[in-house]
Coordinates of C-alpha atoms in Angstrom, one line a residue:
M1 CA -10.4 -30.6 -14.0
V2 CA -12.3 -28.0 -12.3
N3 CA -14.4 -26.2 -14.6
L4 CA -14.4 -22.2 -14.2
R5 CA -18.0 -22.1 -14.7
D6 CA -19.0 -23.4 -11.9
A7 CA -17.5 -20.6 -9.5
F8 CA -20.2 -18.4 -11.6
R9 CA -23.4 -20.2 -11.3
V10 CA -26.1 -18.8 -9.0
H11 CA -28.8 -21.0 -7.3
P12 CA -32.5 -20.3 -8.1
D13 CA -34.5 -17.8 -6.8
A14 CA -37.5 -18.0 -4.7
M15 CA -39.4 -18.3 -7.6
G16 CA -37.6 -20.8 -9.2
H17 CA -36.3 -18.8 -11.7
V18 CA -32.7 -18.7 -13.1
P19 CA -31.1 -16.8 -16.4
P20 CA -30.4 -19.1 -19.4
K21 CA -27.6 -21.4 -19.0
E22 CA -26.0 -19.8 -21.9
V23 CA -25.5 -16.5 -20.1
T24 CA -22.8 -18.1 -17.9
N25 CA -20.4 -18.6 -21.2
N26 CA -16.2 -18.7 -21.7
R27 CA -16.9 -14.6 -23.1
V28 CA -18.0 -13.4 -20.0
I29 CA -15.4 -15.5 -18.3
A30 CA -13.0 -14.6 -20.6
L31 CA -14.5 -10.6 -20.1
G32 CA -13.9 -11.3 -15.9
M33 CA -10.1 -12.4 -16.5
F34 CA -9.7 -9.4 -18.5
G35 CA -10.2 -7.1 -16.0
A36 CA -8.4 -9.1 -13.5
C37 CA -5.2 -9.3 -16.2
A38 CA -5.2 -5.2 -16.4
A39 CA -5.8 -5.4 -12.7
I40 CA -2.5 -6.9 -12.1
M41 CA -0.7 -4.4 -13.6
Y42 CA -2.0 -2.0 -11.3
G43 CA -1.1 -4.3 -8.4
Y44 CA 2.1 -5.2 -9.4
D45 CA 3.2 -1.3 -9.7
L46 CA 2.1 -0.6 -6.1
G47 CA 4.3 -3.7 -4.8
F48 CA 7.2 -3.9 -6.9
I49 CA 8.6 -0.4 -6.7
G50 CA 9.0 0.0 -3.4
G51 CA 11.8 -2.6 -3.1
V52 CA 13.1 -2.2 -6.1
I53 CA 14.8 1.3 -5.6
T54 CA 16.5 -0.3 -2.6
L55 CA 18.3 -3.1 -4.5
P56 CA 22.2 -2.5 -4.6
A57 CA 22.3 -3.1 -8.3
F58 CA 19.8 0.0 -9.0
L59 CA 21.6 2.0 -6.4
A60 CA 24.8 1.5 -8.0
D61 CA 23.6 2.2 -11.5
F62 CA 21.8 5.6 -10.3
D63 CA 24.9 6.9 -8.7
L64 CA 22.7 6.6 -5.2
T65 CA 25.5 4.4 -3.6
K66 CA 27.1 7.9 -2.3
A67 CA 24.6 10.1 -2.9
P68 CA 23.4 12.4 0.2
A69 CA 20.7 11.0 2.3
D70 CA 18.3 13.3 1.6
Y71 CA 18.9 13.3 -2.2
V72 CA 18.2 9.1 -1.9
T73 CA 15.0 10.1 0.0
N74 CA 13.5 12.6 -2.2
F75 CA 14.5 10.3 -5.6
S76 CA 12.5 7.3 -3.4
S77 CA 9.9 9.6 -2.9
N78 CA 9.1 11.0 -6.3
V79 CA 9.5 7.3 -8.0
V80 CA 6.9 6.4 -6.2
S81 CA 4.7 9.5 -6.1
V82 CA 4.8 10.4 -9.4
F83 CA 3.0 7.3 -10.5
Q84 CA 0.0 8.5 -8.3
A85 CA 0.3 11.9 -9.8
G86 CA -0.3 10.3 -13.7
A87 CA -3.2 8.0 -12.1
V88 CA -5.0 11.1 -11.3
G89 CA -4.5 12.9 -14.3
G90 CA -5.5 9.8 -16.3
A91 CA -8.7 9.1 -14.5
L92 CA -9.7 12.8 -15.2
I93 CA -8.7 12.6 -18.9
S94 CA -10.0 8.8 -19.2
S95 CA -13.7 10.0 -19.3
P96 CA -13.9 12.1 -22.8
M97 CA -11.8 9.2 -24.2
A98 CA -14.2 6.5 -23.0
N99 CA -17.4 8.6 -24.5
G100 CA -15.9 9.4 -27.4
L101 CA -14.1 6.4 -28.3
G102 CA -15.6 3.6 -26.2
R103 CA -14.6 1.7 -23.5
R104 CA -12.5 -0.7 -25.7
W105 CA -10.7 1.3 -27.8
S106 CA -10.0 3.9 -24.4
I107 CA -8.4 0.7 -22.6
I108 CA -6.4 -0.3 -25.7
I109 CA -4.8 3.5 -25.7
N110 CA -4.0 3.2 -22.4
L111 CA -2.5 -0.1 -22.2
V112 CA -0.4 1.2 -25.5
I113 CA 0.7 4.3 -23.1
Y114 CA 1.6 1.6 -20.1
T115 CA 4.0 -0.6 -22.4
L116 CA 5.6 2.6 -23.6
G117 CA 6.5 3.5 -20.0
A118 CA 7.4 0.6 -18.9
A119 CA 9.8 -0.3 -22.1
L120 CA 11.2 3.4 -20.8
M121 CA 12.0 2.2 -17.1
T122 CA 13.6 -0.8 -18.2
G123 CA 16.2 0.7 -20.5
A124 CA 16.7 3.3 -18.3
S125 CA 20.4 3.8 -16.9
G126 CA 22.6 6.2 -15.0
Q127 CA 22.0 9.6 -14.0
A128 CA 20.3 10.4 -17.5
G129 CA 18.1 7.6 -17.1
V130 CA 16.9 9.2 -14.2
G131 CA 14.5 11.1 -16.5
L132 CA 13.7 8.7 -18.5
I133 CA 12.6 6.4 -14.6
Y134 CA 10.1 9.9 -13.7
T135 CA 8.4 9.6 -17.0
G136 CA 8.1 5.9 -17.7
R137 CA 6.5 6.3 -13.8
L138 CA 4.2 8.9 -14.9
L139 CA 3.4 6.9 -17.9
T140 CA 2.6 3.5 -16.5
G141 CA 0.7 5.7 -13.5
W142 CA -1.0 7.4 -16.6
A143 CA -2.5 4.8 -18.0
V144 CA -3.4 2.7 -14.4
G145 CA -5.1 5.7 -13.2
A146 CA -7.6 5.6 -16.8
S147 CA -8.1 1.9 -16.9
S148 CA -9.1 1.8 -13.2
M149 CA -11.5 3.7 -13.8
I150 CA -12.6 2.2 -17.4
T151 CA -11.8 -1.2 -16.7
P152 CA -15.0 -2.1 -14.0
V153 CA -17.1 0.3 -16.2
Y154 CA -16.2 -1.8 -18.9
V155 CA -16.9 -5.1 -17.1
A156 CA -19.9 -4.1 -15.1
E157 CA -22.1 -3.0 -18.4
C158 CA -21.1 -5.9 -20.3
S159 CA -21.8 -8.4 -17.8
P160 CA -25.1 -10.0 -17.1
A161 CA -26.9 -8.8 -13.5
H162 CA -26.6 -12.1 -11.5
I163 CA -22.6 -12.6 -11.6
R164 CA -21.9 -9.0 -12.4
G165 CA -20.6 -8.5 -9.1
R166 CA -18.1 -11.3 -9.2
L167 CA -16.9 -10.3 -12.5
V168 CA -16.0 -7.1 -11.5
G169 CA -14.3 -7.8 -8.6
L170 CA -11.9 -9.9 -10.6
Y171 CA -10.6 -6.7 -11.2
E172 CA -9.6 -6.4 -7.2
V173 CA -8.3 -10.2 -7.1
G174 CA -6.0 -8.9 -10.3
V175 CA -4.8 -6.2 -8.1
Q176 CA -3.9 -8.4 -4.8
F177 CA -2.4 -11.0 -7.2
G178 CA -0.1 -8.5 -8.7
T179 CA 0.4 -6.7 -5.3
M180 CA 1.6 -10.0 -3.9
V181 CA 3.8 -11.0 -6.8
G182 CA 5.6 -7.2 -6.7
F183 CA 6.1 -8.0 -2.6
W184 CA 7.9 -10.8 -3.5
I185 CA 10.2 -10.2 -6.6
P186 CA 12.7 -7.5 -5.4
Y187 CA 13.4 -10.3 -2.8
A188 CA 13.4 -13.2 -5.4
V189 CA 16.1 -10.9 -7.8
L190 CA 18.1 -9.7 -4.8
Q191 CA 18.7 -13.3 -4.0
T192 CA 19.3 -14.7 -7.1
Q193 CA 20.5 -11.7 -9.6
K194 CA 23.5 -9.6 -9.7
G195 CA 24.2 -6.5 -11.9
T196 CA 21.9 -4.6 -13.9
V197 CA 19.6 -7.5 -14.4
Q198 CA 18.8 -7.4 -10.8
W199 CA 16.5 -4.5 -11.1
R200 CA 15.7 -4.4 -14.8
L201 CA 14.2 -7.6 -14.6
P202 CA 11.2 -6.4 -12.3
F203 CA 10.7 -3.2 -14.5
A204 CA 10.5 -5.6 -17.4
L205 CA 7.6 -8.0 -15.5
Q206 CA 5.5 -4.9 -16.3
L207 CA 5.1 -5.9 -20.0
I208 CA 3.9 -9.4 -19.7
P209 CA 0.5 -8.5 -18.4
A210 CA 0.1 -5.4 -20.7
V211 CA 1.2 -7.2 -23.7
A212 CA -1.7 -9.9 -22.7
C213 CA -4.4 -7.3 -22.2
I214 CA -3.6 -6.0 -25.5
V215 CA -4.3 -9.1 -27.6
A216 CA -7.4 -9.9 -25.3
M217 CA -8.7 -6.8 -26.5
W218 CA -9.0 -7.7 -30.1
F219 CA -11.2 -10.8 -29.2
L220 CA -13.8 -8.6 -27.0
K221 CA -16.9 -6.7 -27.9
E222 CA -17.7 -3.2 -27.0
S223 CA -19.8 -2.7 -24.0
P224 CA -23.6 -3.1 -25.4
R225 CA -24.5 0.0 -23.4
F226 CA -22.3 2.1 -25.3
T227 CA -22.8 0.7 -28.8
A228 CA -26.8 1.3 -28.0
K229 CA -26.1 5.0 -27.4
K230 CA -23.6 5.6 -30.2
F231 CA -24.7 3.2 -33.4
G232 CA -28.2 1.9 -32.3
Q233 CA -30.3 -0.8 -31.1
E234 CA -29.1 -3.1 -34.2
K235 CA -25.5 -3.0 -33.5
A236 CA -26.2 -3.1 -29.8
S237 CA -28.6 -6.5 -30.1
H238 CA -26.0 -8.1 -32.3
D239 CA -22.9 -7.4 -29.3
L240 CA -25.3 -8.2 -26.7
A241 CA -26.7 -11.5 -27.9
Y242 CA -22.7 -12.2 -28.9
I243 CA -21.8 -11.9 -25.4
R244 CA -25.3 -14.0 -23.7
G245 CA -24.4 -16.8 -26.1
L246 CA -27.8 -16.3 -26.8
P247 CA -29.6 -15.5 -30.6
E248 CA -30.7 -12.0 -31.1
D249 CA -34.4 -12.7 -30.7
H250 CA -34.3 -14.8 -27.9
P251 CA -36.9 -13.5 -25.1
Y252 CA -33.7 -12.9 -22.5
V253 CA -31.8 -10.9 -24.4
R254 CA -34.4 -8.7 -25.8
A255 CA -35.5 -8.3 -22.3
E256 CA -32.2 -6.9 -21.4
L257 CA -31.8 -5.0 -24.5
N258 CA -35.5 -3.4 -24.1
S259 CA -34.3 -2.2 -20.7
I260 CA -31.3 -0.7 -22.3
M261 CA -33.1 1.2 -25.1
E262 CA -35.5 2.7 -22.7
Q263 CA -32.8 4.2 -20.4
V264 CA -30.7 5.4 -23.5
A265 CA -33.9 6.6 -25.2
F266 CA -34.9 8.3 -21.7
E267 CA -31.2 10.1 -21.5
H268 CA -31.5 11.3 -24.9
A269 CA -35.1 12.9 -24.1
Q270 CA -33.5 14.5 -21.0
T271 CA -30.6 15.8 -22.7
A272 CA -32.1 16.6 -25.9
S273 CA -31.9 20.5 -25.6
L274 CA -28.8 20.7 -23.9
E275 CA -25.5 21.3 -26.0
K276 CA -22.9 22.4 -24.2
F277 CA -21.5 21.4 -20.8
T278 CA -24.3 19.0 -20.4
A279 CA -22.4 16.3 -18.6
L280 CA -21.0 18.5 -15.9
R281 CA -24.6 19.9 -15.6
R282 CA -26.0 16.4 -15.2
T283 CA -23.0 15.2 -12.9
F284 CA -23.3 18.2 -10.5
G285 CA -27.0 18.6 -10.8
K286 CA -29.7 17.7 -8.1
A287 CA -30.2 14.4 -9.2
N288 CA -27.0 12.9 -9.6
A289 CA -25.9 14.7 -5.9
R290 CA -26.4 11.7 -4.0
R291 CA -24.8 9.1 -6.2
L292 CA -21.7 11.1 -6.9
I293 CA -21.7 11.7 -2.6
T294 CA -21.9 8.2 -2.5
G295 CA -19.3 7.1 -5.1
V296 CA -16.8 9.9 -3.8
L297 CA -17.1 9.2 -0.1
V298 CA -16.9 5.5 -0.9
M299 CA -13.4 5.9 -2.2
V300 CA -12.4 8.3 0.7
F301 CA -13.1 5.4 3.0
F302 CA -11.4 3.0 0.9
Q303 CA -8.1 5.0 0.9
M304 CA -8.7 6.1 5.0
A305 CA -8.9 2.6 6.1
G306 CA -5.2 2.2 5.8
T307 CA -4.6 -0.1 3.5
N308 CA -2.1 1.5 1.4
A309 CA -0.1 2.8 4.2
V310 CA 0.2 -0.7 5.0
N311 CA 1.2 -1.5 1.4
Y312 CA 3.8 1.0 1.0
Y313 CA 5.2 1.1 4.4
S314 CA 4.3 -2.5 5.6
P315 CA 8.3 -3.2 6.6
L316 CA 7.9 0.1 8.9
I317 CA 4.4 -1.0 10.4
F318 CA 5.6 -4.4 11.0
Q319 CA 8.6 -2.9 12.4
S320 CA 6.8 -1.2 14.9
F321 CA 5.1 -4.5 15.9
G322 CA 8.4 -5.6 17.2
L323 CA 9.9 -7.2 14.0
S324 CA 13.5 -5.8 13.5
S325 CA 15.3 -8.0 11.4
S326 CA 15.1 -6.9 7.6
S327 CA 14.2 -10.9 6.7
A328 CA 11.6 -10.6 9.1
K329 CA 10.0 -7.5 8.0
L330 CA 10.3 -8.6 4.5
F331 CA 9.1 -12.2 5.1
A332 CA 6.0 -11.0 7.4
T333 CA 5.0 -8.6 3.9
G334 CA 5.4 -11.2 1.6
V335 CA 3.2 -13.4 3.8
Y336 CA 0.3 -10.3 3.9
G337 CA 0.6 -10.3 0.4
V338 CA -0.1 -14.0 0.0
V339 CA -3.1 -13.2 2.5
R340 CA -4.9 -10.9 0.9
F341 CA -4.8 -12.2 -2.4
V342 CA -6.3 -15.7 -1.2
A343 CA -8.7 -14.0 0.9
T344 CA -9.7 -11.5 -1.8
L345 CA -10.1 -14.3 -4.6
I346 CA -12.5 -16.0 -2.0
A347 CA -14.2 -12.9 -1.2
M348 CA -15.0 -11.6 -5.1
V349 CA -15.7 -15.2 -6.4
F350 CA -17.8 -16.6 -4.3
F351 CA -19.3 -14.1 -1.9
T352 CA -19.7 -10.5 -3.8
D353 CA -23.1 -11.7 -5.3
R354 CA -24.1 -13.7 -2.4
F355 CA -24.3 -11.1 -0.2
G356 CA -25.3 -7.4 -0.5
R357 CA -22.1 -4.5 -1.5
V358 CA -23.8 -2.9 1.4
Q359 CA -23.8 -5.3 3.8
M360 CA -20.3 -6.3 3.0
L361 CA -19.1 -3.0 3.2
V362 CA -20.9 -2.4 6.6
W363 CA -19.7 -5.5 8.3
G364 CA -16.3 -6.1 6.9
G365 CA -16.0 -2.3 7.6
G366 CA -17.0 -2.9 11.1
A367 CA -14.9 -5.7 11.7
M368 CA -11.7 -3.9 10.4
A369 CA -12.6 -0.9 12.7
V370 CA -12.5 -3.3 15.9
F371 CA -9.3 -4.4 14.8
M372 CA -7.8 -1.2 14.1
W373 CA -8.9 0.2 17.5
I374 CA -7.5 -3.1 19.3
I375 CA -4.0 -2.6 17.1
G376 CA -3.8 1.0 17.9
A377 CA -4.5 0.2 21.6
L378 CA -1.9 -2.4 22.1
T379 CA 0.9 -0.3 19.8
H380 CA 0.1 2.7 22.3
T381 CA 0.2 0.5 25.5
F382 CA 3.1 -2.0 24.5
P383 CA 5.3 0.6 22.2
P384 CA 8.4 -1.2 20.2
Q385 CA 11.7 -2.0 22.1
A386 CA 15.2 -2.1 21.7
A387 CA 16.2 -3.7 18.5
G388 CA 16.8 -7.4 19.1
A389 CA 14.6 -7.7 22.0
A390 CA 11.9 -10.5 22.0
I391 CA 8.3 -9.9 20.6
S392 CA 6.2 -9.8 23.1
S393 CA 2.6 -11.3 23.8
A394 CA 1.1 -7.9 22.8
Q395 CA 3.0 -7.3 19.8
L396 CA 2.5 -10.7 18.6
A397 CA -1.2 -10.3 19.2
A398 CA -1.1 -7.2 16.8
I399 CA 0.7 -9.0 14.0
V400 CA -2.3 -11.3 14.2
M401 CA -4.9 -8.5 14.2
I402 CA -3.3 -6.9 11.2
F403 CA -3.6 -10.1 9.4
L404 CA -7.8 -10.8 10.5
W405 CA -7.8 -6.8 9.4
A406 CA -6.6 -7.7 6.1
V407 CA -8.7 -10.2 5.2
S408 CA -11.7 -7.9 6.7
F409 CA -10.6 -5.2 3.9
C410 CA -10.6 -7.8 1.2
F411 CA -14.1 -9.0 1.9
S412 CA -15.0 -5.0 1.9
Y413 CA -12.9 -2.2 0.5
A414 CA -10.6 -4.4 -1.6
G415 CA -13.1 -4.9 -4.8
I416 CA -17.0 -3.5 -3.7
P417 CA -15.9 0.1 -4.0
W418 CA -15.2 -0.5 -7.5
I419 CA -18.4 -2.8 -8.0
Y420 CA -20.6 -0.3 -6.8
C421 CA -19.1 2.7 -8.3
A422 CA -19.4 1.1 -11.8
E423 CA -23.4 0.3 -11.1
I424 CA -24.7 3.6 -9.1
F425 CA -24.4 6.2 -12.2
P426 CA -26.5 7.0 -15.3
L427 CA -25.2 5.7 -18.7
D428 CA -24.7 8.8 -20.1
I429 CA -22.4 10.2 -17.7
R430 CA -21.4 7.2 -15.9
V431 CA -17.5 7.2 -17.2
F432 CA -17.3 10.9 -16.1
C433 CA -18.5 10.0 -12.4
M434 CA -16.4 7.1 -12.2
A435 CA -13.4 9.5 -13.4
I436 CA -14.4 11.5 -10.5
C437 CA -14.5 8.7 -7.9
T438 CA -11.2 7.4 -9.2
A439 CA -9.6 10.5 -9.1
V440 CA -10.5 11.0 -5.8
H441 CA -9.1 7.6 -5.0
W442 CA -6.3 8.3 -6.1
L443 CA -5.6 12.0 -4.7
F444 CA -6.4 10.3 -1.2
N445 CA -3.6 7.5 -2.2
L446 CA -1.3 10.2 -3.0
M447 CA -2.1 12.0 0.4
I448 CA -1.4 8.7 1.9
A449 CA 1.7 8.0 0.2
K450 CA 3.6 11.0 1.5
S451 CA 2.3 11.9 5.0
V452 CA 2.0 8.4 6.3
P453 CA 5.7 8.1 6.9
Y454 CA 5.5 11.7 8.9
M455 CA 2.6 10.6 11.0
I456 CA 4.2 7.4 11.9
T457 CA 7.3 9.6 13.3
N458 CA 5.3 12.5 14.7
L459 CA 2.4 10.7 16.3
V460 CA 2.3 8.9 19.8
P461 CA 2.4 5.3 19.4
G462 CA -0.7 3.5 17.7
G463 CA -1.7 6.9 17.0
L464 CA -1.9 6.1 12.8
F465 CA -4.0 3.1 13.5
F466 CA -6.5 5.4 15.8
I467 CA -6.8 7.7 12.7
F468 CA -7.9 4.8 10.5
A469 CA -10.3 3.2 12.9
A470 CA -11.9 6.4 13.4
C471 CA -12.6 6.8 9.5
T472 CA -13.7 3.5 9.3
T473 CA -16.0 3.4 11.7
V474 CA -17.8 6.6 10.2
G475 CA -17.5 5.1 7.2
S476 CA -19.6 2.0 8.5
V477 CA -22.3 4.0 9.9
L478 CA -22.7 6.4 6.8
E479 CA -22.6 3.5 4.4
Y480 CA -25.7 1.5 6.5
F481 CA -27.6 4.4 6.6
F482 CA -27.4 6.4 3.4
M483 CA -26.2 3.2 0.6
P484 CA -29.0 1.8 -1.6
E485 CA -28.3 -1.9 -2.3
T486 CA -27.7 -2.8 -6.1
K487 CA -27.2 -6.4 -5.6
G488 CA -29.3 -8.4 -8.3
R489 CA -30.5 -5.1 -9.8
T490 CA -30.0 -4.3 -13.2
L491 CA -28.4 -0.7 -13.9
E492 CA -31.2 0.4 -14.8
E493 CA -32.7 -0.5 -11.4
I494 CA -30.2 0.9 -9.9
E495 CA -30.6 4.3 -11.1
A496 CA -34.4 4.1 -10.3
A497 CA -33.6 3.3 -6.4
F498 CA -31.0 6.2 -6.0
E499 CA -34.0 8.3 -7.3
G500 CA -36.3 7.0 -4.4
K501 CA -38.0 5.1 -6.6
K502 CA -39.8 1.8 -5.1
V503 CA -37.6 -1.4 -6.6
G504 CA -39.1 -4.6 -6.5
R505 CA -37.2 -8.1 -6.1
S506 CA -37.5 -8.6 -10.2
T507 CA -34.8 -9.4 -11.6
M508 CA -33.9 -10.2 -15.2
A509 CA -35.1 -14.0 -15.1
E510 CA -38.2 -13.2 -13.6
R511 CA -39.1 -10.4 -16.2
M512 CA -37.8 -12.6 -19.3
Q513 CA -40.3 -15.4 -17.8
E514 CA -42.7 -12.6 -17.5
K515 CA -42.2 -12.0 -21.4
E516 CA -42.4 -15.4 -22.2
S517 CA -45.8 -16.0 -20.8
H518 CA -47.3 -12.7 -22.3
E519 CA -46.0 -13.7 -25.6
F520 CA -47.0 -17.4 -25.3
K521 CA -50.8 -16.3 -24.5
E522 CA -51.0 -13.6 -27.3
R523 CA -49.8 -16.7 -29.8
R524 CA -52.3 -19.0 -28.2
E525 CA -55.2 -16.5 -28.8
S526 CA -53.9 -16.4 -32.3
G527 CA -54.0 -19.9 -32.6
D528 CA -50.4 -20.4 -33.0
D529 CA -49.0 -21.9 -29.5
K530 CA -46.2 -22.8 -30.9
L531 CA -43.8 -20.5 -29.3
E532 CA -40.3 -21.1 -29.5
V533 CA -37.4 -20.0 -26.7

C-alpha cells in the first residue's frame, strides 16, 4: 500500500537539515485533504451546471421546452451567473467573520449555507421552483466564494513551511477533480436516468462533499496563528504542538511559536494606537500596497489566462476546432477535464515545493502564452468548415495545443495564485486582503462568463485566443520582475521580503538546530550537558 505521507517528504537541504519526521504526520495530511474536499464543491459547481440545465428532464420540469428561445437563454445565463455573483459577496463578507469567529467556525458556517443551498435546488420543481434554483445557486455561490478565500488561508496558517505549498495546492487538486466529475455527470445521467431524477441527482451530489467537510471540521484545530492573536501563547502552543505531532517544549515547536508570537506582538504594537478602520488603513496603506497589488494582479492574470472561458464554453471552443457533433464535443470536454485533474495532481503534490512559486508562474504562464498564440493563429488561418466536414490537420493541431495549454495551466495558474495570496499578507489583515483578491477573482470570473459567448460570435476567428495570449504574456513579464519568491520561507520571512528586507536562506529546521546548539552550549556551561530534544 502506498503511504500518502511519502508524497510530502522533503530531501535534506544543503546543510543536511530537515524538519523532524513527526511534523509530516497524519494530521497535516488530513488538513490538506480537507482543503481538497472543500474545493471539490467549488469545482463541481463549475463543471456540472452547464450540462444539467440542458438535460431534457430539466427542461420539461421547469416548463422550458416550449418557452421562447430568448427566455431559455436568459434563464440559463442567470443560473450560471447568480452563483458567481453570490461568490463575490461571500468573498467580501467572509473577512470580518473569519477575523471575529476564527477560520474554523467561519468555514463551518459557510458549509452549512452551502448545504442549505444545495438542498433547495434539489427540492425545486416547476415554475415555482425557479426561485428556489436561483436562491440555491446564490447560497452555494456565497459559500464557495467565502470558502475559496478562507480555506487556503486556514490551510496555509496551519501548515509546516516545508510542505505548505503542497498542502494548499491540494485545494486546486480538489477544484480540478470536482470540475472533472462535473463535466461527466450530466452525460452519465443522460445515458442512464429518465424523469426528474435525471437532473435532481446531479444537484443532490453537491451534498456529499459538503457534509463530509462539516464532519471533518469537528476533528481539526483552529489556526495557531489566529489562536495566538485572539487567545494568547498558551493555547497557541497547545494547538501548534498538536498539529505538528511534537511536545510543546520541543525546539521546533518553540522556534515556530516564537516566530508567530513575535509577529503578533509587532502587529499589536503597530495597531495599538489605531481604533476604527484599522484594517482599511493597513490594507490600503503604503506598507501593504505592493502585496495587495501583486495579489490582485495574480488573480486577474489567473482569469485572463482563459481557463474559465474553456470551462464554461468548452463545447463551443471545441466546435471552433472542427468538432461539430454533440458526442464529439462532450467527449473532448470530458477528456479535457481528466487531463487537467491529472496534471494538477502531479503539479501540486510533487512540484510546488520543489520549484518556486514565481518560477512556476513565469515558466508555466510563458508556455500557456505560446500555446495560445499558436491556437489563435491556427484558428484564424483555418476557421471552422461546414458541419460534417473532416477535421483538418491544422484543427487537429489546435486541439492538441489546447490540451498542452491545459497542462501548462495546471503547472502554473491552477493552484499557485491561491498558495501565493495565502502566504504574502500580514497576519492581522491576511483574511481581509485575501478577501479582496478572491473577490477580484470572482468578478473577473463573472465578466468572463458573461462576455465570452459574445466574443466568440463577434471577434474575428482566433481573436479570443489572441486576447488570452496577450494577457498571459504580460502577466509572465510582470511576475518575473516584480514578485518576490515565497517558497520555503515562513510567513514572517515573506513579510520581510515584501518590505524590501534581505531574507536569508534559513529555514525553520535551521533555526531549530541553531536554537538546540545554543541551548546545549548553555547547559554544558552550567554543568548539565544532557539536553533532551
